[in-house]
Coordinates of C-alpha atoms in Angstrom, one line a residue:
Chain A
M1460 CA 92.3 63.5 64.0
P1461 CA 90.5 66.6 65.5
D1462 CA 89.9 69.2 62.6
I1463 CA 91.8 72.4 63.1
Y1464 CA 92.2 75.5 61.1
P1465 CA 95.5 76.1 59.2
I1466 CA 97.8 78.3 61.5
T1467 CA 98.6 81.5 59.2
P1468 CA 101.4 84.1 60.8
R1469 CA 97.8 85.8 61.4
N1470 CA 95.9 84.0 63.4
R1471 CA 98.6 82.3 65.0
V1472 CA 99.0 83.0 68.4
K1473 CA 102.4 85.0 69.6
R1474 CA 101.9 86.2 72.9
L1475 CA 101.2 83.7 75.7
H1476 CA 100.9 80.5 73.1
E1477 CA 100.2 78.0 75.0
R1478 CA 96.8 79.6 75.4
G1479 CA 96.4 79.1 71.6
R1480 CA 94.3 77.0 70.4
Y1481 CA 93.5 76.0 66.4
D1482 CA 90.8 72.8 66.4
H1483 CA 87.7 73.7 65.2
E1484 CA 85.5 72.2 68.5
S1485 CA 87.8 74.8 70.8
V1486 CA 87.3 77.9 68.5
H1487 CA 83.4 76.5 67.9
A1488 CA 82.4 76.3 71.0
I1489 CA 83.3 80.0 72.0
L1490 CA 82.1 81.1 68.9
D1491 CA 78.6 79.4 69.4
S1492 CA 78.4 80.7 73.5
A1493 CA 78.2 84.0 72.4
M1494 CA 75.7 86.1 70.7
L1495 CA 77.8 89.3 70.8
C1496 CA 80.4 89.9 68.7
H1497 CA 83.2 92.9 67.7
I1498 CA 84.4 93.5 63.6
A1499 CA 87.0 94.1 62.7
Y1500 CA 87.8 95.7 59.3
V1501 CA 89.6 99.0 57.5
I1502 CA 87.7 101.5 55.1
D1503 CA 90.1 104.0 53.5
G1504 CA 92.7 102.4 56.0
Q1505 CA 91.3 104.0 58.2
P1506 CA 89.9 100.8 61.5
Y1507 CA 86.6 100.3 62.6
C1508 CA 85.1 98.4 65.2
T1509 CA 82.4 97.4 65.4
P1510 CA 79.4 95.3 67.7
T1511 CA 77.5 92.8 66.2
V1512 CA 75.4 89.9 66.5
F1513 CA 76.2 87.4 64.8
W1514 CA 75.9 83.7 65.2
R1515 CA 77.7 80.7 63.1
E1516 CA 77.2 77.7 60.6
E1517 CA 79.5 75.3 60.7
D1518 CA 82.5 77.2 59.4
H1519 CA 80.1 80.2 58.5
L1520 CA 79.9 83.3 60.2
Y1521 CA 77.3 85.3 59.5
W1522 CA 75.6 88.9 60.1
H1523 CA 73.4 91.6 59.1
G1524 CA 72.7 95.3 59.7
S1525 CA 70.6 97.8 57.7
S1526 CA 71.6 98.4 53.7
A1527 CA 72.3 101.6 54.4
S1528 CA 75.0 100.4 57.2
R1529 CA 78.9 101.7 55.6
M1530 CA 80.2 98.9 57.2
L1531 CA 78.5 96.0 54.6
R1532 CA 77.9 99.1 51.8
S1533 CA 81.6 99.0 51.8
Q1534 CA 81.7 94.6 52.4
K1535 CA 79.8 94.8 49.2
P1536 CA 83.2 93.5 47.3
G1537 CA 83.7 91.2 49.4
L1538 CA 86.4 92.7 53.1
P1539 CA 88.5 90.9 55.0
V1540 CA 87.4 91.7 59.0
C1541 CA 88.6 89.5 61.6
L1542 CA 85.9 89.2 63.7
T1543 CA 86.2 88.5 67.7
V1544 CA 84.1 87.1 70.9
T1545 CA 85.5 87.7 74.2
H1546 CA 84.5 85.8 77.3
M1547 CA 85.5 87.6 80.3
D1548 CA 85.5 84.9 83.1
S1549 CA 86.5 86.6 86.7
L1550 CA 88.9 89.8 87.5
V1551 CA 92.3 87.7 88.7
L1552 CA 94.5 90.2 91.5
A1553 CA 98.3 88.6 92.4
R1554 CA 100.4 89.5 94.6
C1555 CA 102.4 92.3 91.9
G1556 CA 100.9 94.1 89.5
F1557 CA 102.5 92.4 86.9
N1558 CA 100.9 89.5 87.1
H1559 CA 96.8 91.4 88.2
S1560 CA 95.5 89.7 84.9
V1561 CA 91.7 88.7 83.7
D1562 CA 90.9 84.7 83.0
Y1563 CA 89.1 84.7 79.8
R1564 CA 87.9 82.7 76.7
S1565 CA 88.3 84.3 73.2
V1566 CA 88.9 84.0 69.3
M1567 CA 89.6 85.5 66.7
A1568 CA 88.3 84.5 63.2
Y1569 CA 89.9 86.3 60.0
G1570 CA 87.8 85.8 56.6
T1571 CA 86.7 87.7 53.8
A1572 CA 83.4 89.1 54.3
A1573 CA 80.2 88.7 51.6
I1574 CA 77.0 89.9 51.3
V1575 CA 74.8 87.8 50.9
D1576 CA 71.9 89.0 47.8
D1577 CA 70.1 85.5 47.2
A1578 CA 66.5 86.4 47.8
E1579 CA 66.3 82.4 49.1
E1580 CA 69.2 82.1 51.2
K1581 CA 69.0 85.5 52.1
A1582 CA 65.3 84.7 53.7
R1583 CA 66.7 80.8 54.9
A1584 CA 69.3 82.3 57.3
L1585 CA 67.2 85.1 58.2
S1586 CA 65.4 82.9 59.8
A1587 CA 67.8 80.5 60.7
M1588 CA 69.2 83.5 63.0
I1589 CA 66.4 84.0 65.5
N1590 CA 65.8 80.0 65.3
R1591 CA 69.9 79.4 66.5
F1592 CA 69.0 82.1 69.4
Y1593 CA 65.5 81.7 69.6
P1594 CA 64.7 77.6 69.2
D1595 CA 61.3 77.5 66.9
R1596 CA 60.8 81.2 67.4
D1597 CA 60.6 82.0 63.5
A1598 CA 57.0 80.3 62.3
T1599 CA 55.8 81.9 65.6
L1600 CA 56.0 85.0 64.7
R1601 CA 54.3 87.6 61.9
P1602 CA 56.5 86.2 58.2
S1603 CA 59.2 89.3 56.7
T1604 CA 57.9 91.5 54.2
A1605 CA 59.4 92.0 51.1
Q1606 CA 60.3 95.6 52.0
E1607 CA 62.1 94.5 55.4
L1608 CA 64.2 91.7 53.7
K1609 CA 65.4 94.6 51.0
A1610 CA 66.0 96.2 54.3
T1611 CA 68.3 93.7 56.1
M1612 CA 71.0 93.3 54.9
L1613 CA 72.5 90.1 55.4
V1614 CA 76.6 89.3 55.3
G1615 CA 78.1 86.0 55.7
M1616 CA 82.4 85.2 55.8
K1617 CA 84.1 81.4 55.4
I1618 CA 86.7 81.3 58.1
E1619 CA 89.8 81.0 56.7
D1620 CA 91.9 80.4 59.7
A1621 CA 91.2 81.2 63.4
S1622 CA 92.5 80.9 66.8
A1623 CA 91.2 80.6 70.7
K1624 CA 92.9 82.1 73.8
I1625 CA 91.7 80.7 77.0
R1626 CA 93.9 82.2 80.3
A1627 CA 90.9 79.4 83.3
K1628 CA 94.0 79.3 86.2
G1629 CA 93.0 82.3 88.8
V1630 CA 95.6 83.8 90.4
G1631 CA 99.1 82.8 89.1
D1632 CA 101.5 84.2 91.0
E1633 CA 105.7 84.5 90.9
E1634 CA 107.1 81.2 93.8
E1635 CA 108.4 83.3 96.1
D1636 CA 105.2 85.9 96.5
Y1637 CA 102.7 83.3 98.2
A1638 CA 105.2 83.9 101.4
L1639 CA 103.6 87.4 101.5
P1640 CA 101.4 89.1 103.7
I1641 CA 99.2 90.2 100.4
Y1642 CA 96.1 89.7 100.1
A1643 CA 94.6 88.0 97.0
A1644 CA 92.2 86.5 94.6
R1645 CA 90.1 85.2 91.3
I1646 CA 86.6 87.0 91.6
P1647 CA 84.4 85.3 88.9
V1648 CA 82.7 87.8 86.6
Y1649 CA 78.9 85.4 85.0
Q1650 CA 77.4 87.5 82.2
V1651 CA 73.5 86.5 83.1
L1652 CA 69.8 86.8 82.3
G1653 CA 67.4 88.5 84.3
A1654 CA 63.5 88.9 85.2
T1655 CA 61.8 88.3 81.3
E1656 CA 60.0 91.8 81.2
P1657 CA 56.5 90.0 78.7
C1658 CA 56.0 93.2 76.6
P1659 CA 53.1 95.3 78.3
R1660 CA 51.0 95.7 75.5
L1661 CA 50.7 91.5 75.0
I1662 CA 47.5 90.4 73.9
P1663 CA 45.2 88.2 76.9
G1664 CA 46.9 84.7 76.1
V1665 CA 50.0 84.8 75.0
E1666 CA 52.1 82.5 76.8
R1667 CA 55.3 81.8 76.4
P1668 CA 56.5 79.9 74.1
E1669 CA 58.7 76.7 74.9
G1670 CA 61.4 77.7 73.4
L1671 CA 62.0 80.0 75.5
A1672 CA 62.3 77.6 78.2
G1673 CA 66.5 77.9 79.1
F1674 CA 66.0 81.9 79.3
T1675 CA 64.9 81.9 83.0
E1676 CA 66.0 84.1 85.4
G1677 CA 69.8 84.0 86.8
R1678 CA 71.2 81.2 83.8
R1679 CA 74.5 82.1 82.2
L1680 CA 74.0 83.4 78.6
D1681 CA 77.0 81.7 76.9
E1682 CA 75.6 78.5 79.3
V1683 CA 72.4 79.5 76.7
M1684 CA 73.9 80.6 74.3
S1685 CA 75.5 76.9 73.9
E1686 CA 72.4 75.3 74.2
T1687 CA 71.3 76.0 72.4
A1688 CA 73.3 76.0 69.4
K1689 CA 73.3 72.1 69.7
L1690 CA 70.1 72.1 69.5
V1691 CA 69.0 73.7 66.7
Y1692 CA 73.1 72.7 64.5
P1693 CA 73.0 68.9 66.0
D1694 CA 76.7 67.6 64.9
Chain B
M1334 CA 77.2 124.5 76.8
P1335 CA 78.4 120.8 77.4
D1336 CA 82.1 119.3 76.0
I1337 CA 81.0 117.7 72.7
Y1338 CA 83.4 115.5 70.6
P1339 CA 84.0 116.8 67.2
I1340 CA 82.0 115.0 64.8
T1341 CA 83.7 113.5 62.0
P1342 CA 82.7 111.4 59.0
R1343 CA 84.2 109.0 60.5
N1344 CA 82.5 108.8 64.3
R1345 CA 79.2 110.2 63.1
V1346 CA 76.5 107.6 64.0
K1347 CA 74.9 107.5 60.0
R1348 CA 72.5 104.6 61.0
L1349 CA 69.2 105.3 63.4
H1350 CA 71.3 108.0 64.1
E1351 CA 68.8 109.0 66.8
R1352 CA 70.7 106.4 69.1
G1353 CA 73.9 108.5 69.3
R1354 CA 75.5 111.0 71.4
Y1355 CA 79.1 113.1 71.4
D1356 CA 78.7 114.5 74.2
H1357 CA 82.3 113.9 76.4
E1358 CA 80.0 113.2 79.6
S1359 CA 78.1 110.6 77.7
V1360 CA 80.7 108.9 76.0
H1361 CA 83.2 108.5 79.2
A1362 CA 80.0 107.6 81.2
I1363 CA 80.0 104.0 79.0
L1364 CA 84.1 104.2 78.7
D1365 CA 83.9 104.3 82.1
S1366 CA 81.7 101.6 83.6
A1367 CA 83.5 98.9 81.2
M1368 CA 87.2 96.8 81.9
L1369 CA 86.9 94.9 78.9
C1370 CA 87.6 96.9 75.1
H1371 CA 88.2 95.6 71.9
I1372 CA 90.5 97.3 69.4
A1373 CA 90.8 97.2 65.6
Y1374 CA 94.2 98.1 64.1
V1375 CA 94.9 97.3 60.7
I1376 CA 99.0 95.3 59.6
D1377 CA 99.9 94.9 56.2
G1378 CA 96.3 95.7 55.1
Q1379 CA 95.0 93.3 57.6
P1380 CA 92.9 94.2 60.4
Y1381 CA 92.7 92.8 63.7
C1382 CA 89.9 92.6 66.6
T1383 CA 91.4 92.5 69.8
P1384 CA 90.2 92.3 73.3
T1385 CA 91.7 93.5 76.5
V1386 CA 91.6 95.7 79.9
F1387 CA 91.7 99.5 79.4
W1388 CA 91.0 102.7 81.5
R1389 CA 90.3 105.8 80.9
E1390 CA 92.4 109.1 81.5
E1391 CA 90.8 113.0 81.2
D1392 CA 90.1 112.7 77.2
H1393 CA 92.6 109.6 77.0
L1394 CA 93.1 105.6 77.1
Y1395 CA 95.5 103.2 78.1
W1396 CA 95.6 100.2 77.5
H1397 CA 98.6 97.7 77.7
G1398 CA 100.6 93.9 77.0
S1399 CA 104.5 92.4 76.6
S1400 CA 107.2 93.5 75.5
A1401 CA 106.1 91.1 72.7
S1402 CA 102.8 91.6 71.6
R1403 CA 103.0 92.1 67.7
M1404 CA 100.0 94.3 68.4
L1405 CA 102.2 97.0 70.5
R1406 CA 104.9 95.9 68.7
S1407 CA 103.4 97.6 65.9
Q1408 CA 102.2 100.9 67.4
K1409 CA 105.8 101.4 68.1
P1410 CA 105.1 104.9 65.5
G1411 CA 101.9 105.8 66.1
L1412 CA 98.5 104.0 64.9
P1413 CA 95.8 104.5 64.6
V1414 CA 92.9 102.9 66.5
C1415 CA 88.9 102.4 67.1
L1416 CA 89.0 101.5 71.3
T1417 CA 84.5 100.2 71.3
V1418 CA 83.0 99.0 74.2
T1419 CA 79.7 97.3 74.5
H1420 CA 77.3 96.6 77.0
M1421 CA 74.9 94.1 76.1
D1422 CA 71.5 95.3 78.3
S1423 CA 68.8 93.0 77.2
L1424 CA 67.5 90.7 74.6
V1425 CA 64.9 91.9 72.4
L1426 CA 62.1 89.2 70.9
A1427 CA 59.4 91.6 69.1
R1428 CA 56.6 90.1 67.4
C1429 CA 58.7 90.1 63.8
G1430 CA 62.0 88.5 62.9
F1431 CA 62.8 92.6 61.6
N1432 CA 62.2 94.6 64.9
H1433 CA 64.6 91.9 67.1
S1434 CA 67.1 93.9 68.5
V1435 CA 69.5 93.7 71.8
D1436 CA 69.1 97.6 73.7
Y1437 CA 72.7 98.0 75.0
R1438 CA 75.4 100.8 75.5
S1439 CA 78.8 101.3 73.5
V1440 CA 81.7 103.7 71.9
M1441 CA 83.5 103.2 69.0
A1442 CA 86.8 105.9 70.3
Y1443 CA 89.4 107.0 67.3
G1444 CA 92.5 108.5 68.3
T1445 CA 96.8 107.6 67.2
A1446 CA 97.4 104.7 69.8
A1447 CA 101.4 105.1 70.5
I1448 CA 103.4 103.1 73.3
V1449 CA 104.1 105.2 76.4
D1450 CA 108.6 104.9 76.8
D1451 CA 109.5 107.0 79.1
A1452 CA 109.8 105.3 82.7
E1453 CA 108.1 107.2 86.1
E1454 CA 105.2 107.6 83.2
K1455 CA 104.6 104.2 83.1
A1456 CA 105.6 103.5 86.4
R1457 CA 103.1 106.0 87.5
A1458 CA 100.1 104.5 85.1
L1459 CA 100.4 101.4 85.4
S1460 CA 99.9 102.1 89.5
A1461 CA 97.3 103.8 88.3
M1462 CA 95.9 100.7 86.2
I1463 CA 95.7 98.2 89.6
N1464 CA 94.5 101.2 91.6
R1465 CA 91.7 102.9 89.2
F1466 CA 90.2 99.2 89.4
Y1467 CA 91.0 98.7 92.8
P1468 CA 91.0 101.3 94.8
D1469 CA 94.3 101.5 97.0
R1470 CA 95.3 98.3 96.2
D1471 CA 98.6 99.7 94.3
A1472 CA 100.9 100.8 97.2
T1473 CA 99.4 97.0 98.8
L1474 CA 101.3 94.6 96.4
R1475 CA 104.5 93.5 96.2
P1476 CA 106.7 96.5 94.0
S1477 CA 107.1 95.6 90.4
T1478 CA 110.4 95.1 89.3
A1479 CA 112.5 96.6 86.4
Q1480 CA 112.0 93.8 84.5
E1481 CA 109.2 93.1 85.1
L1482 CA 108.3 96.9 83.6
K1483 CA 110.5 96.4 80.8
A1484 CA 108.8 94.1 80.0
T1485 CA 105.0 95.3 79.9
M1486 CA 104.6 98.1 77.1
L1487 CA 102.3 100.6 77.6
V1488 CA 99.8 102.2 75.2
G1489 CA 98.1 105.3 75.3
M1490 CA 95.9 107.5 73.4
K1491 CA 94.2 110.3 73.3
I1492 CA 90.6 110.3 72.1
E1493 CA 90.1 112.1 68.3
D1494 CA 86.7 111.3 68.2
A1495 CA 84.5 109.4 69.6
S1496 CA 80.5 108.5 69.6
A1497 CA 78.3 106.8 72.1
K1498 CA 75.1 104.8 70.9
I1499 CA 72.4 102.9 72.7
R1500 CA 69.5 101.6 71.8
A1501 CA 67.2 101.4 75.3
K1502 CA 64.0 100.5 74.4
G1503 CA 63.3 97.1 74.7
V1504 CA 60.4 96.1 72.6
G1505 CA 59.6 98.3 69.7
D1506 CA 57.6 96.6 67.2
E1507 CA 55.0 98.0 64.4
E1508 CA 51.7 99.6 65.7
E1509 CA 49.3 97.3 63.9
D1510 CA 51.8 94.4 65.1
Y1511 CA 51.1 94.6 68.3
A1512 CA 46.9 93.3 68.4
L1513 CA 48.7 89.8 67.0
P1514 CA 48.8 87.2 69.0
I1515 CA 52.0 86.5 69.6
Y1516 CA 54.6 87.0 72.7
A1517 CA 57.1 89.6 72.7
A1518 CA 59.7 90.4 75.9
R1519 CA 62.7 92.4 77.2
I1520 CA 65.3 90.1 78.3
P1521 CA 67.2 91.7 80.5
V1522 CA 70.9 90.9 80.2
Y1523 CA 74.3 91.0 82.9
Q1524 CA 77.6 91.4 83.2
V1525 CA 78.0 90.6 87.5
L1526 CA 80.0 89.3 89.6
G1527 CA 80.7 85.9 91.7
A1528 CA 81.0 85.0 95.2
T1529 CA 85.6 86.2 95.3
E1530 CA 87.5 83.1 95.8
P1531 CA 90.6 84.2 97.3
C1532 CA 93.9 82.5 96.5
P1533 CA 94.0 78.8 98.7
R1534 CA 97.4 79.8 99.0
L1535 CA 97.3 83.1 101.0
I1536 CA 99.0 83.6 104.2
P1537 CA 96.8 83.6 106.7
G1538 CA 95.4 86.3 108.7
V1539 CA 95.7 88.6 105.3
E1540 CA 92.5 90.3 105.5
R1541 CA 90.2 91.6 102.9
P1542 CA 91.2 95.1 102.0
E1543 CA 88.5 97.8 102.2
G1544 CA 89.3 98.5 98.4
L1545 CA 87.3 96.1 97.3
A1546 CA 84.2 96.5 99.5
G1547 CA 82.1 96.9 96.1
F1548 CA 82.8 93.6 94.7
T1549 CA 80.2 91.6 96.2
E1550 CA 78.8 88.2 95.1
G1551 CA 75.9 89.4 92.3
R1552 CA 77.5 93.0 91.7
R1553 CA 77.1 94.7 88.5
L1554 CA 81.0 94.4 86.5
D1555 CA 79.5 98.5 84.8
E1556 CA 78.1 99.8 88.2
V1557 CA 81.3 98.7 90.4
M1558 CA 83.0 99.9 88.0
S1559 CA 82.4 103.4 87.3
E1560 CA 81.7 103.5 91.1
T1561 CA 85.4 103.0 91.2
A1562 CA 86.5 105.6 88.3
K1563 CA 84.1 108.0 89.9
L1564 CA 85.8 107.1 93.7
V1565 CA 89.9 107.1 91.5
Y1566 CA 89.1 110.2 88.6
P1567 CA 86.5 112.6 91.0
D1568 CA 85.9 115.6 88.5

């Protein structure tokens, strides 16, 4: 039996439930192919939706920010959040307005976010973050200062429940509409890397590290992120 | 004087406030270059972050979904939301962990979402949505049936306040770190269109419409969306 996140009232996919998945493999694959997420949280009844870089370690998600950040400060005692990742994979132009759509892969992960205060765990996780995105990079960097670590707030959450939702069928028209002389198509959308721009102030002779070998022009970011995750956190 | 959204406790950019902008032009430019947003809302104290397609008409934002959607059903009386758009423009690899970053353009727009119930306004807006993304397309489609319109819930919100946040500086290291023999770079990230895949069941002789001229392989989706918005809603 595959590992499955519990299905609860908040994560159960109600609309188009055939698109929903709860197994760890599907959920983690979508999370691991992303660098950016959006996090919903509530302060004094007001919802906020904040974009941030995040990463996964087993069933925990981490992100960080300045100690000054409103969102993170308010999370000190632990704050319910919904962390969402979305890949838009194509535009779907159908033969009627109703069937226009997009193909996508998304995950909504629920949990209670809390600040990671332990200095050792914080230093470990921030190094892990660098290496998760850019393999072997952390050891090549100027070490973090105590002041930098203090100014960085690390937030973590255990995934309590989560669901993935995937649409990948392209054009799906009503059967009788296929006979109509109307243009319909799927237009793929990709998030890709451009050509690396080395820092203009690079010291002569400093070479591009091996760990960045995957970050070549034209590659899909979701594929690079998936590869890097598998490299850094092999099962 | 340019039009400016009011600066309130909820939209004031606190962290790295020099990245914040409140003028309509900056906020609308980021909104109009996107098709996808993430919306934060609260039901019974639980935050949700839902991805959805949206569009802007002046200071109103619209999105839609099935009448069965939990999120939209709960919005019937008007629900506070934060609608966020984020473009990740590059990965920034600095000489220390602390200065690793991403370049981005984001908007957080606050308002009270409400269902648009008026049948005429709903039909108008849904046609407008198709044409906003795909110029002149709505008139070429099989008209919506009464049942389709009934099954679609349209949600709109006036932008009460909003802020844009932009980072576009690439590598920004501590002055003394530039002398270190450490690799640093900016790697651009683009969301681009792939080659159109016409529906395999297209009736012979049906041509690709003129309105899709901008949707060519390799083009940036944010640029196509901006162009389309200017075409459909000229100032």
